[in-house]
C-alpha cells in the first residue's frame, strides 16, 4: 500500500511528546513491512535544512485569509520511507510548535500543503493518515477537495494520540479558512458552536484509531471523553485501539550511545554505573538502601505530578531519592522547584527538555513513577520496562495495557487504581518493600526488560 502520513511533529526533527516518537518510528516499521510511506510534517525553526533536498518547485496555496508560497524539502527516499517538510517560514519558523493565535490557519495550511504535495508528486496514496487535531480537516479535504482525482479515492484514517487537545477555534475562522458553511454541521466541523478540528477528523474519517485498547474504551465514556464521547460512540466502524511500540533504534539498552554504560536483561551490571552517573548529574547523594525514583514527562495536570508531590516528601525523609525531568505548566514546575529546595540533596530537578538525560533516568532509576490521570498509551513506561526502571503506574489507558502488577511469580511493575495521593502512597510503599528484597525486585525488573513492545507487531 501507499500511505501518506501527516504528523505535526516527527522524531528526530521536532518533538513535544509521544506523537513525535510514533511519527518517527511507525512509518518506518510500516515501510519495513513492504509499504510505501511518505511522512509529511512542518519545517519548524529547530529543523536544519542542511540535509534536506528541495522537493519540486514551490506551490502557491490560496485561502480567503491570504495566499502563501509553500516550499517543500525532503529526506532521501530510503527503503520505502521519506519525510517531506512543508516550508512556510511565516507560519512555522517560530520558537514554539503550538500555542500561537493563528494555529487554526497554520495547521490548515500544513494539511492542505501535504495533500497538494502528494498530488503534485504523483504519489497516489491508498490511505491518507491524519494524527491528532492538527490534521483534523484532512478527511474532509480529501473527500471534497479532491473528489475526482486519484487522491480523492484514498481511504482516510485518523488516529487520536491525545483527546485532551482538540483544536477548537471560533466559528469565525471558518470563512477565513475557506470552509463552506454547509460543512458546519453535525457531520462536519461544528463542535458546540465552534470549529472543531479533532471532531471533524473523527466524524469524517473512514476509520478512527487510538493508541491503546483501554484508551479506546475510556474515551467513549462521559468521564474520559472530553466532551467527544458521544461523537466517538457513533463513529463509523468503531474506534480501534492499537498500542504504540518502542523505537528499537533509539531505545535499546545494548546500543544506546546516550548512556555511560550499555547493558542487557541478561547482564544488568552496567546499570549500577548509570545509576551513579545519574546521581552525579543531579548532584544528589547516593541512598543507602532506599530506592531512587525517576520521573520524565510533560509537567501538566494529565501526568498527576500533584499526587506525587503530595507523597514524595515522606519517602525522601525516609532516605529515598528522586530525579525529575520535565517542563510545561509553570505552576507544576514551581511546585517541583519548591520541593527541591526542601530536599536539595535528595531530590534532583531539571526543568527543561533533555533527551540524553531522559535516557539516563530510564537507565539509572530503580523505579519510574507515572501516576497519570489519563494516558492514551504512554511511552515512558515502555522505555522504563525496557530499561529496567520498574514502572509504578496508575491502571489507566495504555499504562493499564502494558504494565502488569507484580505478585510473587509474575508482573512487571507496580499498578494502582484510584487517582489519589493515598493510592499512590500505598503503591510506592509496596515498591520500597519490593526493593528491600533485591532478588524479588530483580525478577520483576528482568521480566519487564524482556517484555516485547517492538513496533513491528503494532505496525502489522
Ligand atoms: P506524552 O505524549 O503525553 O507527552 P508519552 O509518555 O507518550 O507522553 O511520551 C513522552 C515522550 O516525550 C517520551 O519519549 C519522553 O521521554 C519524552 N519527554 C517528555 N518530556 C521530556 C523532557 N522534559 N525531556 C526529555 N524527554 C521528554
Coordinates of C-alpha atoms in Angstrom, one line a residue, residues 29-378:
X29 CA 8.0 -0.1 10.7
X30 CA 5.3 0.0 8.0
X31 CA 7.8 0.6 5.3
X32 CA 9.8 -2.4 6.6
X33 CA 6.6 -4.5 6.1
X34 CA 6.8 -3.5 2.4
X35 CA 4.6 -0.4 2.2
X36 CA 5.5 2.9 0.6
X37 CA 5.2 5.6 3.2
X38 CA 5.6 9.4 3.0
X39 CA 5.6 11.3 6.2
X40 CA 4.7 15.0 5.8
X41 CA 5.4 17.5 8.6
X42 CA 6.1 21.2 9.0
X43 CA 9.6 22.6 8.7
X44 CA 9.9 24.3 12.1
X45 CA 12.7 26.7 13.2
X46 CA 14.5 23.9 15.0
X47 CA 15.0 21.8 11.9
X48 CA 18.1 22.2 9.8
X49 CA 17.7 22.5 6.1
X50 CA 21.3 21.2 5.6
X51 CA 20.5 17.5 4.8
X52 CA 17.2 18.1 3.1
X53 CA 16.8 18.4 -0.7
X54 CA 14.4 20.8 -2.4
X55 CA 11.4 18.7 -3.5
X56 CA 9.9 20.3 -6.6
X57 CA 9.0 23.9 -7.4
X58 CA 7.2 25.9 -4.7
X59 CA 3.4 25.9 -4.8
X60 CA 1.1 28.8 -4.0
X61 CA -1.9 27.9 -1.9
X62 CA -4.7 30.5 -1.7
X63 CA -7.0 30.9 1.2
X64 CA -9.5 33.6 2.0
X65 CA -7.1 34.9 4.6
X66 CA -4.3 35.2 2.0
X67 CA -2.0 33.4 -0.5
X68 CA 1.1 31.6 0.7
X69 CA 4.1 30.2 -1.0
X70 CA 4.9 26.7 0.1
X71 CA 8.3 25.2 -0.4
X72 CA 8.9 21.5 0.0
X73 CA 12.0 19.7 1.2
X74 CA 12.5 16.1 1.8
X75 CA 14.9 13.4 3.1
X76 CA 16.3 10.8 0.7
X77 CA 13.9 8.0 -0.1
X78 CA 15.2 5.0 1.8
X79 CA 13.6 1.6 1.7
X80 CA 10.1 2.9 1.0
X81 CA 10.2 5.8 3.5
X82 CA 10.8 9.5 3.2
X83 CA 9.9 12.6 5.2
X84 CA 8.6 15.6 3.3
X85 CA 8.8 19.0 5.0
X86 CA 6.3 21.8 4.4
X87 CA 8.3 25.0 4.5
X88 CA 6.3 28.2 5.1
X89 CA 8.6 30.4 7.3
X90 CA 5.8 32.9 8.1
X91 CA 3.9 30.1 9.8
X92 CA 6.5 27.6 11.1
X93 CA 9.7 29.5 11.7
X94 CA 8.9 30.2 15.3
X95 CA 10.3 29.1 18.7
X96 CA 7.3 27.0 19.8
X97 CA 5.4 24.3 17.8
X98 CA 2.0 25.2 19.2
X99 CA 0.1 27.8 21.1
X100 CA 0.0 30.5 18.5
X101 CA -3.1 32.7 17.9
X102 CA -3.1 31.5 14.2
X103 CA -2.8 27.8 14.9
X104 CA -6.0 27.0 13.0
X105 CA -4.5 28.6 9.9
X106 CA -1.1 27.2 10.4
X107 CA -2.3 23.6 10.6
X108 CA -4.9 24.0 7.9
X109 CA -2.1 25.3 5.6
X110 CA 0.0 22.3 6.7
X111 CA -2.8 19.8 5.9
X112 CA -3.6 21.3 2.5
X113 CA 0.0 21.6 1.6
X114 CA 0.6 18.0 2.4
X115 CA -2.2 16.9 0.1
X116 CA -1.0 19.3 -2.6
X117 CA 2.4 17.8 -2.3
X118 CA 1.0 14.3 -2.9
X119 CA -1.0 15.4 -5.9
X120 CA 1.9 17.3 -7.5
X121 CA 4.4 14.4 -6.8
X122 CA 2.0 11.9 -8.4
X123 CA 2.0 10.0 -5.1
X124 CA -1.5 8.5 -5.1
X125 CA -2.0 7.0 -1.6
X126 CA -4.3 4.2 -0.7
X127 CA -4.6 5.7 2.7
X128 CA -4.2 9.2 3.9
X129 CA -3.5 9.1 7.6
X130 CA -4.1 12.0 10.0
X131 CA -2.8 12.3 13.5
X132 CA -4.5 14.5 16.2
X133 CA -6.3 17.7 15.8
X134 CA -3.7 19.4 13.7
X135 CA -4.7 17.2 10.8
X136 CA -8.4 17.0 11.6
X137 CA -9.5 18.7 8.4
X138 CA -7.7 16.1 6.3
X139 CA -10.6 13.6 5.8
X140 CA -13.0 16.4 4.7
X141 CA -10.4 17.9 2.4
X142 CA -9.6 14.5 0.8
X143 CA -13.3 13.7 0.3
X144 CA -14.5 17.1 -1.0
X145 CA -11.5 18.9 -2.4
X146 CA -10.0 16.1 -4.4
X147 CA -13.2 14.2 -5.2
X148 CA -12.4 13.4 -8.9
X149 CA -8.7 12.9 -8.5
X150 CA -6.6 9.9 -7.5
X151 CA -6.2 11.4 -4.1
X152 CA -9.9 11.5 -3.6
X153 CA -10.1 7.7 -4.0
X154 CA -7.9 7.3 -0.9
X155 CA -9.3 6.0 2.4
X156 CA -8.8 8.2 5.3
X157 CA -7.5 7.1 8.7
X158 CA -7.4 9.3 11.7
X159 CA -5.5 8.5 14.9
X160 CA -6.1 10.0 18.3
X161 CA -2.9 10.4 20.3
X162 CA -4.4 12.6 22.9
X163 CA -8.1 13.6 23.0
X164 CA -7.5 16.4 25.5
X165 CA -6.1 18.6 22.8
X166 CA -8.9 19.1 20.3
X167 CA -8.1 22.2 18.3
X168 CA -11.4 24.1 18.9
X169 CA -11.5 27.5 17.3
X170 CA -14.1 30.3 17.0
X171 CA -16.6 29.7 14.2
X172 CA -15.5 33.0 12.6
X173 CA -12.3 31.1 11.4
X174 CA -14.5 29.0 9.1
X175 CA -14.7 31.8 6.4
X176 CA -11.1 32.7 6.8
X177 CA -10.1 29.1 6.1
X178 CA -12.5 28.9 3.2
X179 CA -14.6 26.1 4.6
X180 CA -18.2 26.3 3.2
X181 CA -20.9 26.8 5.9
X182 CA -22.6 23.7 4.6
X183 CA -19.9 21.7 6.4
X184 CA -20.7 23.5 9.7
X185 CA -22.9 20.7 11.0
X186 CA -23.1 17.5 13.0
X187 CA -21.4 15.5 10.3
X188 CA -18.8 18.2 9.7
X189 CA -16.6 20.7 11.5
X190 CA -19.1 22.1 14.0
X191 CA -18.5 21.3 17.7
X192 CA -20.6 23.1 20.3
X193 CA -21.0 26.1 18.1
X194 CA -17.3 26.3 17.3
X195 CA -15.0 25.0 14.7
X196 CA -13.6 21.6 16.0
X197 CA -10.6 20.2 14.2
X198 CA -10.5 16.9 16.2
X199 CA -14.2 16.5 15.9
X200 CA -14.1 17.0 12.1
X201 CA -11.5 14.3 11.8
X202 CA -13.5 11.8 13.9
X203 CA -16.7 12.2 12.0
X204 CA -15.2 12.2 8.5
X205 CA -12.5 9.6 8.6
X206 CA -13.2 6.2 7.2
X207 CA -11.5 4.6 10.2
X208 CA -10.6 6.0 13.6
X209 CA -7.9 4.5 15.8
X210 CA -6.2 5.4 19.0
X211 CA -3.1 4.3 20.8
X212 CA -4.3 1.6 23.3
X213 CA -7.3 -0.7 23.7
X214 CA -8.1 0.7 27.1
X215 CA -8.0 4.3 26.0
X216 CA -10.3 3.4 23.1
X217 CA -12.9 2.3 25.6
X218 CA -12.3 5.1 28.1
X219 CA -12.8 7.9 25.6
X220 CA -16.2 6.6 24.8
X221 CA -17.4 7.3 28.3
X222 CA -18.5 10.6 29.8
X223 CA -15.7 10.6 32.3
X224 CA -13.0 10.0 29.7
X225 CA -14.4 11.5 26.6
X226 CA -13.6 15.2 27.0
X227 CA -17.0 16.0 25.5
X228 CA -16.4 13.9 22.4
X229 CA -17.6 10.6 23.9
X230 CA -20.9 10.8 22.1
X231 CA -19.2 11.5 18.8
X232 CA -16.8 8.6 19.4
X233 CA -19.6 6.2 20.2
X234 CA -21.1 6.9 16.8
X235 CA -18.1 6.8 14.5
X236 CA -18.2 4.5 11.5
X237 CA -16.6 1.1 12.2
X238 CA -15.9 2.0 15.9
X239 CA -12.7 3.2 17.5
X240 CA -9.8 0.6 17.3
X241 CA -7.1 0.7 19.9
X242 CA -3.6 -0.3 18.8
X243 CA -0.7 0.0 21.2
X244 CA 2.3 2.1 20.3
X245 CA 5.7 0.4 20.3
X246 CA 9.3 1.3 21.2
X247 CA 11.7 2.6 18.6
X248 CA 14.3 -0.1 19.0
X249 CA 17.0 2.1 17.3
X250 CA 16.6 4.9 19.8
X251 CA 15.6 3.0 23.0
X252 CA 17.8 -0.1 23.2
X253 CA 20.0 -0.6 26.3
X254 CA 22.5 -2.7 24.4
X255 CA 23.3 0.0 21.8
X256 CA 22.2 3.3 23.4
X257 CA 25.1 5.8 22.8
X258 CA 23.5 8.3 25.2
X259 CA 24.3 6.1 28.2
X260 CA 27.6 6.0 30.0
X261 CA 27.2 2.2 30.2
X262 CA 25.3 -0.2 27.9
X263 CA 23.7 -3.3 29.4
X264 CA 21.1 -6.0 28.7
X265 CA 18.4 -8.1 30.5
X266 CA 21.0 -10.9 30.9
X267 CA 23.8 -8.7 32.2
X268 CA 22.5 -5.7 34.0
X269 CA 25.8 -4.8 35.7
X270 CA 26.2 -1.6 33.7
X271 CA 23.0 -0.3 35.3
X272 CA 24.8 0.4 38.6
X273 CA 27.2 2.7 36.9
X274 CA 24.4 4.5 35.1
X275 CA 22.7 5.0 38.4
X276 CA 25.9 6.5 39.8
X277 CA 26.2 8.9 36.8
X278 CA 22.6 9.8 37.2
X279 CA 23.0 10.7 40.9
X280 CA 26.1 12.7 40.0
X281 CA 24.3 14.5 37.1
X282 CA 21.8 15.8 39.6
X283 CA 24.4 16.3 42.4
X284 CA 22.4 14.2 44.9
X285 CA 23.9 11.9 47.5
X286 CA 23.5 8.2 46.9
X287 CA 20.8 6.5 49.0
X288 CA 21.9 3.7 51.4
X289 CA 19.3 1.1 50.9
X290 CA 16.3 3.1 49.7
X291 CA 15.3 3.3 46.0
X292 CA 15.9 6.1 43.5
X293 CA 12.6 7.2 41.8
X294 CA 12.7 8.7 38.3
X295 CA 10.2 10.9 36.6
X296 CA 10.3 12.2 33.0
X297 CA 7.4 13.9 31.3
X298 CA 5.4 17.0 30.4
X299 CA 4.5 18.9 33.6
X300 CA 0.8 19.1 33.0
X301 CA -2.2 18.1 35.0
X302 CA -2.6 14.9 33.0
X303 CA 0.5 13.4 34.4
X304 CA -0.6 13.6 38.1
X305 CA 2.5 15.4 39.4
X306 CA 0.4 16.8 42.2
X307 CA -0.2 13.3 43.5
X308 CA 3.5 12.6 43.5
X309 CA 4.4 15.9 45.1
X310 CA 2.0 15.2 47.9
X311 CA 3.5 11.9 48.9
X312 CA 7.2 12.1 47.8
X313 CA 8.4 14.0 50.9
X314 CA 7.5 11.0 53.1
X315 CA 9.8 8.8 51.0
X316 CA 12.6 11.3 50.8
X317 CA 12.5 11.8 54.6
X318 CA 13.0 8.1 54.9
X319 CA 16.0 8.1 52.7
X320 CA 14.7 7.6 49.2
X321 CA 16.0 9.8 46.3
X322 CA 14.1 11.1 43.3
X323 CA 15.1 12.7 40.0
X324 CA 12.6 14.7 38.0
X325 CA 12.9 16.0 34.4
X326 CA 10.2 17.9 32.6
X327 CA 8.6 21.2 31.7
X328 CA 5.2 22.6 31.0
X329 CA 2.7 24.3 33.2
X330 CA 4.6 26.9 35.3
X331 CA 2.5 26.0 38.4
X332 CA 3.7 22.4 38.3
X333 CA 7.2 23.5 37.6
X334 CA 7.2 25.8 40.6
X335 CA 5.8 23.2 42.9
X336 CA 8.7 20.9 41.9
X337 CA 11.2 23.8 42.5
X338 CA 9.8 24.4 46.0
X339 CA 10.0 20.7 46.8
X340 CA 13.6 20.6 45.5
X341 CA 14.6 23.5 47.8
X342 CA 13.3 21.4 50.8
X343 CA 15.3 18.4 49.8
X344 CA 18.4 19.7 48.0
X345 CA 20.5 16.5 48.5
X346 CA 17.7 14.0 47.9
X347 CA 15.6 15.5 45.1
X348 CA 17.2 16.3 41.7
X349 CA 15.2 18.5 39.4
X350 CA 15.7 19.7 35.8
X351 CA 13.1 21.9 34.3
X352 CA 13.6 21.6 30.6
X353 CA 13.7 19.2 27.7
X354 CA 16.7 16.9 27.6
X355 CA 16.7 13.7 25.7
X356 CA 20.0 12.4 26.9
X357 CA 19.0 12.9 30.5
X358 CA 15.7 11.2 29.8
X359 CA 17.6 8.2 28.6
X360 CA 19.9 8.3 31.7
X361 CA 16.9 8.5 34.1
X362 CA 15.4 5.4 32.5
X363 CA 18.8 3.6 32.7
X364 CA 19.6 4.6 36.3
X365 CA 16.4 4.9 38.3
X366 CA 15.2 1.9 40.4
X367 CA 11.6 2.9 39.8
X368 CA 9.8 5.1 37.3
X369 CA 6.7 6.9 38.6
X370 CA 3.9 7.7 36.2
X371 CA 0.6 8.4 38.2
X372 CA -1.3 9.8 35.1
X373 CA -4.9 10.8 35.4
X374 CA -5.4 9.6 31.9
X375 CA -2.8 8.2 29.5
X376 CA -3.6 7.4 25.8
X377 CA -0.7 5.0 25.5
X378 CA 2.3 6.4 27.3

